[in-house]
Amino acid sequence: MPSPDVAQSAAAQRPLTSFDPQIRRLLAGMTLDEKIGQMAQPDQEFLKSPEEVKSYFLGSLLSGGDSDPRAGNGLTAWTDMIDGYQKAAVTTRLRIPILYGIDAVHGHNNVIGATIFPHNIGMGATRDPGLVERAARITSEEVRATGANWVFAPCVTVPQDIRWGRTYEGFSESPDVVKALGAAAVRGLQRDSLDDPLAVLACVKHFVGDGGTAWGSSGKGMLDQGDTRVDEATLRRIHLPGYVTTVKAGAGTIMPSYSSWNGEKVSGSEKLMTGILKNEIGFQGFLISDYAAIDQLPGNYKQQITRSINAGMDMVMIPKKYVEFITTLKQCVQEGQLPMVRIDDAVTRILRTKFALGLMNAKRSPLADRGLHNAFGSEGHRAVARECVRASLVLLKNDNQALPLANSAAHIHVAGKSADDLGNQCGGWTIRWQGASGRPTDGTTILEAVQRAVSPKTRVTTSVDGSGVGDAKIAIAVIGEKPYAEGMGDTADLHLAPEDVATVTRLKNSGAKVIAVILSGRPVFIEDILPHADAVVAAWLPGSEGDGVADVLFGTYKPTGKLSFTWPKASSTTLHRGDAGYETLFDFGTGLSY
Ligand code: BGC
Ligand code: BGC
């Protein structure tokens, strides 16, 4: 077992360029079709059959947020599917295995039964790089159990406006927190060495400034995929530091953002991708475009491909029109719009990661190690997630020492739409791309955790709306946001839902002491409930282990979490940090304890 202090002891990764002599020899024998195949990444859901991996010499596949195995969503179905593609890859002429990429952004979150960790916003509140690294090591092991070898994580976005639907994917609004925790996540995912059979290739995203977009600048009128209108000094100060530390930690891949910088799409920016990232920071791995992102560049498909690859993109997440991509890219090369040296550089960068992962070692099987299935979602893994949960909770209010609760109380009432809802507790990017209320996977809800934590004499009753408190002197309300992901989560209105406010008010009117637990992907406006709650806990999107919440409510562990985002007042006229009209309710760094 890795020691908890791995953060300090992690050795530096072998430099990716050290594989270049072998790669040069391999490249010399590759046809143009084989090179182009390495640069193409379709989403598996659009392939007609695994045979296409062979016929197009595909170098990589992904599963997008809803791209599940046709045989279902369990561990075996995932493993069989990914192995099926890998088996096709190793029967090609050059036997180059594929990189299989997936959004394991808080655990291996597409697979039923995986350990689901708090989303990054909660991990940010822990301020604990060692814990982030241990969580990432477990994610890498569970991903490896299914045969995937590449994750689109960590997200080192630095969100500046919490109306953005991806706020929770960021550790913090502060580059200092992001810098430290992003690097820790890379060390955990890639371990001490990428050729550790339990390591996965990390992908730092979304380069750069994805969290800095101006309100109203996105296609849909809000923030996601919009335009970051800041000068270069600001871009470097706020949005770039996370890339410097993660590249230093050995990150093998980086995903350029859908968003623009001062009107120019990052996916087409030579200055950002080649100038700053590759030449200045010295990134030796490869760039993978975001999902159909190059289709958003100006011009026709030829122009989009040429522009992006000439600017430094190495692999393209297509995801659907792979035949058109392959054909068009080939034309661009044959017509001289894309120089062969750029193609060779892109393929070299991709192959570096394959060598580093040990995939090019013919004595090592690229298939899943099914021996890892035993520990998938195991008690031991969940114990670490539980530790993350309790360290991520931020106590915002605690009048008259309302918390901790005595676990010997005669009667506790647990209310609220999210009290017994694992899906709301996990948020977006959990089994479904957008997440789903209900019970999408295995885990423990907060209601179940309270039931487990109390003494056998304690009666625990429950209601969704806070009615029927009866003689309970303690009432816990679990309220907040429902799951969302990406642009669907953009919103102009961060007020709590009226039913949440009604639940808390009803509880207060019953005369009970009220503990409000807020599940949300960002700070939300809580003025409507603040006068009615004796204690308020921001629990973010804690994931599958509700026990971590009970640990803190009952005082087994004292709260240590600190806000990694400023918490605004509802009276704010803007929620873009630093702009006039932004009013603060709780400062960055707030967090009470007992
Ligand atoms: C998201 C990325 C994600 C990719 C693959 C995109 O829409 O922006 O964060 O890695 O899809 O699912
Ligand atoms: C996919 C996501 C992807 C999104 C991009 C969805 O269909 O499942 O992974 O991020 O499309 O718009």
Coordinates of C-alpha atoms and ligand atoms in Angstrom, one line a residue:
M1 CA 0.0 0.0 0.0
P2 CA 1.3 3.5 -0.8
S3 CA 2.1 5.5 2.3
P4 CA 0.0 8.6 2.9
D5 CA 3.1 10.7 2.4
V6 CA 3.5 9.7 -1.3
A7 CA 3.2 13.4 -2.2
Q8 CA 6.6 14.1 -0.7
S9 CA 8.3 10.9 -1.9
A10 CA 7.1 10.7 -5.6
A11 CA 10.0 10.4 -7.9
A12 CA 10.2 12.4 -11.1
Q13 CA 8.8 10.8 -14.3
R14 CA 11.3 9.7 -16.9
P15 CA 11.5 12.5 -19.5
L16 CA 9.2 11.8 -22.4
T17 CA 11.9 12.8 -24.9
S18 CA 14.1 9.9 -23.7
F19 CA 12.0 7.6 -26.0
D20 CA 12.8 9.6 -29.1
P21 CA 15.5 7.3 -30.6
Q22 CA 13.2 4.3 -30.6
I23 CA 10.4 6.5 -31.9
R24 CA 12.5 7.8 -34.8
R25 CA 13.1 4.2 -36.0
L26 CA 9.4 3.3 -35.7
L27 CA 8.3 6.5 -37.5
A28 CA 10.6 5.8 -40.4
G29 CA 8.7 2.7 -41.2
M30 CA 5.2 4.1 -40.8
T31 CA 2.9 4.9 -43.7
L32 CA 1.0 8.2 -43.9
D33 CA -2.3 6.3 -43.1
E34 CA -0.7 4.8 -40.0
K35 CA 0.5 8.2 -38.8
I36 CA -2.9 9.8 -39.4
G37 CA -4.5 7.0 -37.5
Q38 CA -2.4 7.8 -34.5
M39 CA -3.7 11.3 -34.6
A40 CA -7.4 10.4 -34.7
Q41 CA -9.7 9.8 -31.7
P42 CA -13.3 8.8 -32.5
D43 CA -15.8 8.2 -29.7
Q44 CA -16.4 4.4 -29.5
E45 CA -20.1 4.9 -29.6
F46 CA -19.9 5.9 -33.3
L47 CA -17.7 3.0 -34.5
K48 CA -19.4 0.4 -36.6
S49 CA -17.2 -2.4 -35.1
P50 CA -13.9 -2.9 -33.3
E51 CA -12.6 -3.9 -36.8
E52 CA -12.5 -0.2 -37.7
V53 CA -9.6 0.3 -35.2
K54 CA -7.7 -2.0 -37.6
S55 CA -8.9 -0.6 -40.9
Y56 CA -8.1 3.0 -39.9
F57 CA -5.0 2.3 -37.8
L58 CA -6.7 4.2 -35.0
G59 CA -4.4 5.3 -32.2
S60 CA -7.0 6.2 -29.7
L61 CA -10.7 6.0 -28.7
L62 CA -12.7 7.7 -26.1
S63 CA -15.9 7.2 -24.2
G64 CA -17.7 10.5 -23.9
G65 CA -20.0 11.2 -20.9
D66 CA -22.8 8.9 -22.2
S67 CA -20.8 6.5 -24.3
D68 CA -21.3 3.3 -22.5
P69 CA -20.8 -0.3 -23.6
R70 CA -23.7 -1.7 -25.5
A71 CA -23.8 -4.6 -23.0
G72 CA -24.6 -2.3 -20.1
N73 CA -22.7 -0.2 -17.6
G74 CA -21.1 -2.7 -15.2
L75 CA -17.5 -3.5 -14.6
T76 CA -17.4 -6.5 -16.8
A77 CA -19.1 -4.9 -19.7
W78 CA -16.7 -2.0 -19.6
T79 CA -13.7 -4.2 -19.4
D80 CA -14.9 -6.5 -22.2
M81 CA -15.6 -3.5 -24.4
I82 CA -12.2 -1.8 -24.0
D83 CA -10.3 -5.1 -24.3
G84 CA -12.2 -5.7 -27.5
Y85 CA -10.9 -2.5 -29.0
Q86 CA -7.4 -3.2 -27.7
K87 CA -7.3 -6.7 -29.2
A88 CA -8.1 -5.2 -32.6
A89 CA -5.3 -2.6 -32.3
V90 CA -2.7 -5.2 -31.5
T91 CA -3.5 -7.1 -34.7
T92 CA -2.5 -4.2 -36.9
R93 CA 0.7 -4.4 -38.9
L94 CA 2.7 -2.3 -36.3
R95 CA 0.8 -3.7 -33.3
I96 CA 0.5 -0.3 -31.6
P97 CA -1.9 -0.4 -28.7
I98 CA -4.6 2.3 -28.4
L99 CA -4.9 4.9 -25.7
Y100 CA -8.4 4.6 -24.3
G101 CA -9.5 7.9 -22.8
I102 CA -12.4 8.5 -20.4
D103 CA -13.6 11.3 -18.1
A104 CA -12.7 9.8 -14.7
V105 CA -13.0 13.2 -13.1
H106 CA -14.0 12.1 -9.6
G107 CA -13.3 8.4 -9.5
H108 CA -14.1 6.1 -12.5
N109 CA -17.4 7.8 -12.6
N110 CA -19.0 6.2 -15.7
V111 CA -18.9 2.7 -14.3
I112 CA -21.5 1.4 -11.9
G113 CA -20.0 0.4 -8.6
A114 CA -16.9 2.6 -8.8
T115 CA -15.7 4.7 -5.8
I116 CA -17.0 8.2 -6.4
F117 CA -14.9 11.0 -4.8
P118 CA -16.0 14.5 -4.1
H119 CA -15.9 16.7 -7.2
N120 CA -12.8 19.0 -7.3
I121 CA -14.5 21.9 -5.6
G122 CA -14.8 19.8 -2.5
M123 CA -11.2 18.5 -2.9
G124 CA -10.2 22.2 -3.1
A125 CA -11.8 22.8 0.3
T126 CA -9.5 20.2 1.9
R127 CA -6.4 22.1 0.8
D128 CA -4.6 18.7 1.1
P129 CA -2.3 17.7 -1.7
G130 CA -1.6 14.3 -0.1
L131 CA -5.3 13.5 0.1
V132 CA -5.8 14.5 -3.5
E133 CA -2.9 12.3 -4.6
R134 CA -4.2 9.3 -2.7
A135 CA -7.7 9.7 -4.2
A136 CA -6.1 10.0 -7.7
R137 CA -4.1 6.8 -7.1
I138 CA -7.4 4.9 -6.4
T139 CA -9.0 6.4 -9.5
S140 CA -6.0 5.2 -11.6
E141 CA -6.3 1.7 -10.2
E142 CA -10.1 1.5 -10.8
V143 CA -9.6 2.9 -14.3
R144 CA -6.9 0.3 -15.0
A145 CA -9.3 -2.4 -13.8
T146 CA -11.4 -1.7 -16.9
G147 CA -8.5 -1.6 -19.3
A148 CA -8.6 2.2 -19.9
N149 CA -5.2 3.8 -19.7
W150 CA -5.9 7.6 -20.0
V151 CA -8.1 9.9 -18.1
F152 CA -9.3 13.4 -19.0
A153 CA -8.3 14.8 -15.6
P154 CA -7.3 16.8 -13.7
C155 CA -9.2 19.9 -14.6
V156 CA -7.1 22.9 -13.5
T157 CA -9.6 25.5 -14.4
V158 CA -9.7 28.6 -12.1
P159 CA -13.3 29.6 -12.3
Q160 CA -13.9 33.3 -11.9
D161 CA -17.7 33.3 -12.1
I162 CA -19.7 30.7 -10.2
R163 CA -22.6 31.0 -12.6
W164 CA -20.5 28.7 -14.8
G165 CA -21.8 25.1 -14.9
R166 CA -18.3 23.8 -14.7
T167 CA -17.4 25.6 -11.5
Y168 CA -17.3 22.3 -9.5
E169 CA -14.7 20.8 -11.8
G170 CA -12.3 23.4 -10.5
F171 CA -10.4 23.1 -7.2
S172 CA -10.6 26.8 -6.5
E173 CA -10.9 30.4 -7.7
S174 CA -7.3 30.8 -6.5
P175 CA -4.4 29.8 -8.8
D176 CA -2.3 28.9 -5.7
V177 CA -4.7 26.2 -4.6
V178 CA -5.2 24.9 -8.2
K179 CA -1.4 24.8 -8.7
A180 CA -0.8 22.6 -5.8
L181 CA -3.8 20.3 -6.1
G182 CA -3.5 19.9 -9.8
A183 CA 0.1 18.7 -9.6
A184 CA -0.9 16.3 -6.8
A185 CA -3.6 14.8 -8.9
V186 CA -1.2 14.2 -11.8
R187 CA 1.3 12.5 -9.4
G188 CA -1.5 10.3 -8.2
L189 CA -2.9 9.3 -11.6
Q190 CA 0.5 8.8 -13.3
R191 CA 2.1 7.5 -10.1
D192 CA 5.9 7.5 -9.7
S193 CA 6.3 6.2 -13.1
L194 CA 3.9 5.9 -16.1
D195 CA 5.1 2.3 -16.7
D196 CA 3.6 1.3 -13.3
P197 CA 0.9 -1.1 -14.4
L198 CA -1.5 0.8 -12.1
A199 CA -0.7 4.3 -13.6
V200 CA -2.9 6.1 -16.1
L201 CA -2.0 8.9 -18.4
A202 CA -3.3 12.2 -17.1
C203 CA -4.8 15.0 -19.3
V204 CA -4.8 18.4 -17.8
K205 CA -7.7 20.6 -19.0
H206 CA -8.9 22.9 -20.4
F207 CA -6.0 25.0 -21.6
V208 CA -6.3 27.9 -20.9
G209 CA -8.7 30.4 -19.4
D210 CA -11.8 28.2 -19.6
G211 CA -12.9 29.5 -16.2
G212 CA -12.4 33.2 -17.1
T213 CA -15.0 33.7 -19.8
A214 CA -17.0 36.9 -19.9
W215 CA -20.7 36.7 -19.0
G216 CA -22.7 36.6 -22.2
S217 CA -19.8 35.6 -24.4
S218 CA -20.7 32.0 -25.0
G219 CA -22.8 30.8 -27.9
K220 CA -25.7 30.1 -25.6
G221 CA -25.5 33.5 -24.0
M222 CA -23.8 32.7 -20.7
L223 CA -20.3 31.5 -19.9
D224 CA -19.5 27.9 -21.1
Q225 CA -17.1 27.8 -24.1
G226 CA -17.1 31.6 -24.2
D227 CA -14.4 34.3 -24.5
T228 CA -11.9 35.1 -21.9
R229 CA -11.3 38.8 -22.2
V230 CA -8.2 39.5 -20.2
D231 CA -4.8 40.8 -21.0
E232 CA -1.8 38.5 -21.2
A233 CA -0.5 39.3 -17.7
T234 CA -3.9 38.3 -16.2
L235 CA -4.1 35.1 -18.2
R236 CA -0.6 34.2 -17.0
R237 CA -1.3 35.2 -13.4
I238 CA -4.6 33.4 -13.0
H239 CA -5.1 30.8 -15.6
L240 CA -1.6 29.5 -16.5
P241 CA 0.1 28.5 -13.2
G242 CA -1.8 25.2 -13.1
Y243 CA -0.2 24.1 -16.4
V244 CA 3.3 25.0 -15.2
T245 CA 3.1 22.8 -12.1
T246 CA 1.3 19.9 -13.8
V247 CA 3.8 19.9 -16.7
K248 CA 6.5 19.8 -14.1
A249 CA 4.8 16.9 -12.4
G250 CA 5.1 15.0 -15.7
A251 CA 1.6 15.4 -17.2
G252 CA 1.6 13.5 -20.4
T253 CA -1.3 15.2 -22.2
I254 CA -3.2 18.5 -22.1
M255 CA -6.6 19.4 -23.6
P256 CA -7.0 22.8 -25.2
S257 CA -10.2 24.5 -24.3
Y258 CA -13.3 25.1 -26.4
S259 CA -13.1 28.7 -25.1
S260 CA -11.4 31.7 -26.8
W261 CA -8.9 34.2 -25.6
N262 CA -9.8 37.7 -26.7
G263 CA -11.8 36.4 -29.6
E264 CA -9.5 33.7 -30.8
K265 CA -10.4 30.0 -30.1
V266 CA -7.6 28.4 -28.1
S267 CA -7.8 25.2 -30.3
G268 CA -6.5 27.4 -33.2
S269 CA -4.0 29.5 -31.3
E270 CA -0.3 28.8 -32.2
K271 CA 0.8 31.3 -29.6
L272 CA -0.9 29.5 -26.8
M273 CA -0.4 25.9 -27.8
T274 CA 3.0 26.0 -29.4
G275 CA 4.5 29.3 -28.2
I276 CA 3.6 29.2 -24.6
L277 CA 2.8 25.6 -23.7
K278 CA 5.3 23.7 -25.8
N279 CA 8.2 26.1 -26.3
E280 CA 8.1 28.2 -23.2
I281 CA 6.8 25.8 -20.5
G282 CA 8.5 22.9 -22.3
F283 CA 5.6 20.5 -22.5
Q284 CA 6.8 17.3 -24.3
G285 CA 3.6 15.3 -24.3
F286 CA 0.7 15.8 -26.7
L287 CA -2.4 18.0 -27.1
I288 CA -5.8 16.4 -27.6
S289 CA -8.5 18.6 -28.8
D290 CA -11.8 18.8 -26.9
Y291 CA -14.9 17.0 -28.1
A292 CA -15.6 18.2 -31.7
A293 CA -13.8 21.5 -30.7
I294 CA -12.0 22.0 -34.0
D295 CA -15.4 22.1 -35.7
Q296 CA -15.9 25.4 -34.0
L297 CA -12.9 27.0 -35.8
P298 CA -13.6 29.4 -38.7
G299 CA -13.7 28.0 -42.3
N300 CA -14.4 24.6 -43.8
Y301 CA -13.2 21.3 -42.4
K302 CA -9.9 21.5 -44.3
Q303 CA -9.2 24.9 -42.9
Q304 CA -10.2 23.9 -39.4
I305 CA -7.9 20.8 -39.4
T306 CA -5.0 22.7 -40.9
R307 CA -5.4 25.7 -38.6
S308 CA -5.5 23.6 -35.4
I309 CA -2.8 21.1 -36.3
N310 CA -0.4 23.7 -37.6
A311 CA -1.0 25.6 -34.4
G312 CA 0.1 22.6 -32.3
M313 CA -2.8 20.2 -31.9
D314 CA -1.5 16.7 -32.0
M315 CA -4.5 14.4 -31.7
V316 CA -8.1 15.3 -32.6
M317 CA -11.2 14.2 -30.5
I318 CA -13.4 14.0 -33.6
P319 CA -15.7 12.2 -32.2
K320 CA -18.2 11.1 -34.9
K321 CA -17.0 11.9 -38.5
Y322 CA -13.7 10.0 -38.2
V323 CA -13.8 8.8 -41.8
E324 CA -14.2 12.4 -43.0
F325 CA -11.4 13.5 -40.7
I326 CA -9.0 10.9 -41.8
T327 CA -9.6 11.6 -45.5
T328 CA -9.5 15.3 -45.1
L329 CA -6.3 15.3 -43.0
K330 CA -4.7 13.1 -45.6
Q331 CA -5.6 15.6 -48.4
C332 CA -4.2 18.5 -46.3
V333 CA -0.9 16.7 -46.1
Q334 CA -0.8 15.7 -49.7
E335 CA -1.7 19.2 -50.9
G336 CA 1.1 20.6 -48.7
Q337 CA -1.1 22.6 -46.3
L338 CA 0.2 20.5 -43.4
P339 CA 4.0 19.9 -43.5
M340 CA 5.2 16.4 -42.8
V341 CA 7.5 17.6 -40.0
R342 CA 4.4 18.7 -38.1
I343 CA 2.7 15.3 -38.6
D344 CA 5.9 13.6 -37.5
D345 CA 6.1 15.8 -34.4
A346 CA 2.5 15.1 -33.5
V347 CA 2.9 11.3 -33.9
T348 CA 6.2 11.4 -32.0
R349 CA 4.5 13.1 -29.1
I350 CA 1.7 10.6 -29.1
L351 CA 4.1 7.7 -29.3
R352 CA 6.2 9.1 -26.4
T353 CA 3.3 8.5 -24.1
K354 CA 2.7 5.0 -25.4
F355 CA 6.3 4.1 -24.8
A356 CA 6.2 5.7 -21.3
L357 CA 3.2 3.7 -20.4
G358 CA 4.9 0.5 -21.4
L359 CA 2.4 -0.1 -24.2
M360 CA 5.2 -0.6 -26.7
N361 CA 6.7 -3.4 -24.7
A362 CA 5.7 -6.5 -26.6
K363 CA 6.1 -8.6 -23.4
R364 CA 3.5 -6.7 -21.6
S365 CA -0.2 -7.2 -22.3
P366 CA -2.1 -3.9 -23.0
L367 CA -5.4 -5.7 -21.9
A368 CA -7.0 -5.1 -18.5
D369 CA -5.7 -6.8 -15.5
R370 CA -8.9 -8.4 -14.3
G371 CA -7.2 -9.2 -11.0
L372 CA -8.0 -5.6 -10.2
H373 CA -11.7 -6.2 -10.2
N374 CA -11.6 -7.4 -6.6
A375 CA -10.6 -4.1 -5.3
F376 CA -12.9 -2.1 -7.6
G377 CA -15.2 0.0 -5.4
S378 CA -13.9 -1.9 -2.4
E379 CA -14.2 -0.9 1.3
G380 CA -10.6 0.2 1.3
H381 CA -11.1 2.5 -1.6
R382 CA -14.3 3.9 -0.2
A383 CA -12.6 4.6 3.1
V384 CA -10.3 7.0 1.4
A385 CA -13.3 8.7 -0.4
R386 CA -15.0 9.0 3.0
E387 CA -11.9 10.7 4.3
C388 CA -12.0 13.1 1.4
V389 CA -15.7 13.9 2.2
R390 CA -15.1 14.8 5.8
A391 CA -12.1 16.9 5.0
S392 CA -14.1 18.8 2.3
L393 CA -17.0 19.9 4.4
V394 CA -17.0 23.6 5.2
L395 CA -18.9 24.7 8.3
L396 CA -20.3 28.2 7.6
K397 CA -22.5 28.8 10.6
N398 CA -22.8 27.1 14.0
D399 CA -24.9 29.1 16.4
N400 CA -24.9 28.0 20.1
Q401 CA -22.8 25.0 19.2
A402 CA -25.6 23.4 17.3
L403 CA -23.0 21.0 15.9
P404 CA -21.7 18.4 16.7
L405 CA -24.8 16.4 17.3
A406 CA -25.1 13.8 20.0
N407 CA -25.5 10.4 18.4
S408 CA -27.7 9.4 21.4
A409 CA -30.5 11.8 20.7
A410 CA -33.9 10.3 21.1
H411 CA -35.2 11.3 17.7
I412 CA -33.6 12.9 14.7
H413 CA -35.6 14.0 11.6
V414 CA -33.8 14.0 8.3
A415 CA -35.5 16.0 5.5
G416 CA -34.9 17.5 2.1
K417 CA -35.0 16.4 -1.5
S418 CA -31.3 15.3 -1.3
A419 CA -31.3 13.5 2.0
D420 CA -31.7 10.1 0.4
D421 CA -30.5 10.9 -3.1
L422 CA -27.2 9.5 -4.2
G423 CA -27.4 11.1 -7.6
N424 CA -27.8 14.6 -6.2
Q425 CA -24.9 13.8 -3.9
C426 CA -22.6 12.8 -6.8
G427 CA -23.6 15.6 -9.2
G428 CA -22.8 15.7 -13.0
W429 CA -20.3 13.3 -14.6
T430 CA -21.7 10.3 -12.6
I431 CA -22.9 7.4 -14.7
R432 CA -24.5 9.9 -17.0
W433 CA -22.8 12.9 -18.6
Q434 CA -25.3 15.2 -16.9
G435 CA -25.6 13.0 -13.8
A436 CA -29.0 11.8 -12.6
S437 CA -31.1 12.2 -9.4
G438 CA -32.0 8.9 -7.7
R439 CA -29.6 6.0 -7.2
P440 CA -27.4 5.8 -10.4
T441 CA -24.7 3.7 -8.7
D442 CA -23.7 2.2 -5.4
G443 CA -23.0 4.2 -2.3
T444 CA -24.4 5.6 1.0
T445 CA -26.8 8.5 1.1
I446 CA -26.6 11.0 3.9
L447 CA -29.9 9.6 5.4
E448 CA -28.4 6.1 5.4
A449 CA -25.2 7.5 7.0
V450 CA -27.1 9.2 9.8
Q451 CA -29.1 6.0 10.4
R452 CA -25.8 4.1 10.7
A453 CA -24.1 6.7 12.9
V454 CA -26.7 7.0 15.7
S455 CA -27.2 4.8 18.7
P456 CA -29.6 1.9 18.5
K457 CA -32.0 3.8 20.7
T458 CA -32.3 6.8 18.4
R459 CA -35.3 7.0 16.2
V460 CA -34.5 8.5 12.7
T461 CA -37.5 9.7 10.7
T462 CA -37.5 11.3 7.3
S463 CA -39.5 13.4 5.0
V464 CA -38.8 15.2 1.7
D465 CA -40.5 18.5 2.6
G466 CA -39.8 18.8 6.4
S467 CA -43.3 17.8 7.5
G468 CA -43.8 15.3 10.3
V469 CA -40.9 16.3 12.6
G470 CA -43.0 15.2 15.5
D471 CA -41.1 15.3 18.8
A472 CA -37.6 15.4 17.1
K473 CA -35.5 18.1 18.7
I474 CA -32.9 17.9 15.9
A475 CA -33.7 18.3 12.2
I476 CA -31.2 17.9 9.4
A477 CA -32.1 19.4 6.0
V478 CA -30.2 18.2 2.9
I479 CA -30.9 20.6 0.1
G480 CA -29.3 22.3 -2.9
E481 CA -28.7 21.8 -6.6
K482 CA -29.6 18.9 -8.8
P483 CA -27.0 17.4 -11.2
Y484 CA -25.8 19.2 -14.3
A485 CA -22.7 19.3 -16.4
E486 CA -21.0 21.8 -18.7
G487 CA -23.1 24.5 -20.3
M488 CA -26.4 23.0 -19.0
G489 CA -25.2 24.1 -15.6
D490 CA -24.7 27.8 -16.6
T491 CA -27.3 29.9 -14.7
A492 CA -28.1 33.5 -14.0
D493 CA -29.9 32.6 -10.8
L494 CA -28.2 30.9 -7.8
H495 CA -31.2 31.1 -5.4
L496 CA -32.2 28.0 -3.6
A497 CA -35.2 26.3 -5.1
P498 CA -38.5 27.4 -3.3
E499 CA -39.1 23.8 -2.1
D500 CA -35.7 23.9 -0.3
V501 CA -36.5 27.1 1.4
A502 CA -40.0 25.8 2.4
T503 CA -38.4 22.6 3.8
V504 CA -36.0 24.5 6.1
T505 CA -38.7 27.0 7.2
R506 CA -41.1 24.1 8.1
L507 CA -38.4 22.5 10.1
K508 CA -37.6 25.7 12.0
N509 CA -41.3 26.3 12.7
S510 CA -41.5 22.8 14.3
G511 CA -39.2 24.1 17.0
A512 CA -36.4 21.7 16.3
K513 CA -32.7 22.7 16.1
V514 CA -32.0 22.9 12.3
I515 CA -28.9 21.8 10.6
A516 CA -28.7 22.7 6.9
V517 CA -26.4 20.6 4.7
I518 CA -26.1 22.1 1.2
L519 CA -25.2 19.9 -1.7
S520 CA -24.1 22.1 -4.6
G521 CA -21.5 22.5 -7.3
R522 CA -20.7 26.1 -6.2
P523 CA -21.8 28.6 -3.6
V524 CA -25.5 29.3 -3.8
F525 CA -27.6 32.1 -2.3
I526 CA -28.5 31.0 1.2
E527 CA -29.9 34.2 2.7
D528 CA -33.4 32.7 2.5
I529 CA -32.5 29.9 4.9
L530 CA -29.8 31.5 7.0
P531 CA -32.1 32.9 9.7
H532 CA -33.9 29.5 10.0
A533 CA -30.8 27.3 10.3
D534 CA -28.8 27.0 13.5
A535 CA -25.9 25.4 11.6
V536 CA -25.0 25.4 7.9
V537 CA -22.6 23.0 6.2
A538 CA -21.4 23.4 2.6
A539 CA -20.9 19.7 1.5
W540 CA -20.4 20.4 -2.2
L541 CA -20.8 17.2 -4.3
P542 CA -19.4 14.6 -1.9
G543 CA -19.9 11.5 -4.0
S544 CA -20.7 8.0 -3.0
E545 CA -19.7 8.1 0.7
G546 CA -22.4 9.9 2.7
D547 CA -20.7 8.5 5.9
G548 CA -18.1 11.3 5.6
V549 CA -20.9 13.8 6.2
A550 CA -22.2 12.0 9.3
D551 CA -18.6 11.8 10.6
V552 CA -18.6 15.6 10.9
L553 CA -22.2 16.1 11.9
F554 CA -21.7 13.8 14.9
G555 CA -18.3 15.1 15.7
T556 CA -16.2 12.0 15.1
Y557 CA -14.2 14.4 13.0
K558 CA -14.0 18.1 13.5
P559 CA -14.6 20.2 10.4
T560 CA -11.4 21.4 8.8
G561 CA -12.6 22.4 5.3
K562 CA -12.0 26.0 4.1
L563 CA -13.9 27.8 1.3
S564 CA -11.9 27.5 -1.9
F565 CA -14.3 30.0 -3.5
T566 CA -15.6 33.3 -2.1
W567 CA -19.3 33.0 -1.2
P568 CA -21.3 35.9 -2.6
K569 CA -24.4 37.7 -1.2
A570 CA -27.6 37.4 -3.1
S571 CA -27.7 41.1 -3.4
S572 CA -24.6 41.0 -5.7
T573 CA -25.3 42.6 -9.1
T574 CA -22.5 40.5 -10.7
L575 CA -20.9 37.2 -9.8
H576 CA -17.7 37.8 -11.7
R577 CA -15.0 38.0 -9.1
G578 CA -13.4 41.4 -8.7
D579 CA -16.1 43.3 -10.7
A580 CA -17.9 46.2 -9.0
G581 CA -21.2 44.9 -7.7
Y582 CA -19.8 41.6 -6.3
E583 CA -20.7 41.4 -2.6
T584 CA -19.2 38.9 -0.3
L585 CA -21.1 36.9 2.3
F586 CA -18.3 34.6 3.4
D587 CA -14.7 35.2 2.5
F588 CA -12.4 32.8 0.7
G589 CA -10.8 30.6 3.4
T590 CA -13.8 30.7 5.7
G591 CA -14.4 27.5 7.7
L592 CA -15.5 27.1 11.3
S593 CA -14.7 24.2 13.5
Y594 CA -15.8 22.8 16.9
Ligands
BGC1 C1 -15.6 18.3 -22.2 C2 -14.3 17.7 -21.7 C3 -14.4 16.2 -21.8 C4 -14.8 15.8 -23.2 C5 -14.9 14.3 -23.4 C6 -16.0 17.7 -23.5 O1 -17.3 18.2 -23.8 O2 -15.4 19.7 -22.3 O3 -14.0 18.1 -20.4 O4 -13.1 15.6 -21.4 O5 -16.0 16.3 -23.5 O6 -16.0 13.8 -22.8
BGC2 C1 -20.8 13.6 -24.6 C2 -19.9 14.3 -23.6 C3 -19.4 15.5 -24.3 C4 -20.5 16.3 -24.9 C5 -20.0 17.4 -25.7 C6 -21.9 14.4 -25.0 O1 -22.7 13.8 -25.9 O2 -21.3 12.5 -23.9 O3 -18.8 13.5 -23.2 O4 -18.6 16.2 -23.4 O5 -21.3 15.6 -25.7 O6 -21.0 18.3 -26.1

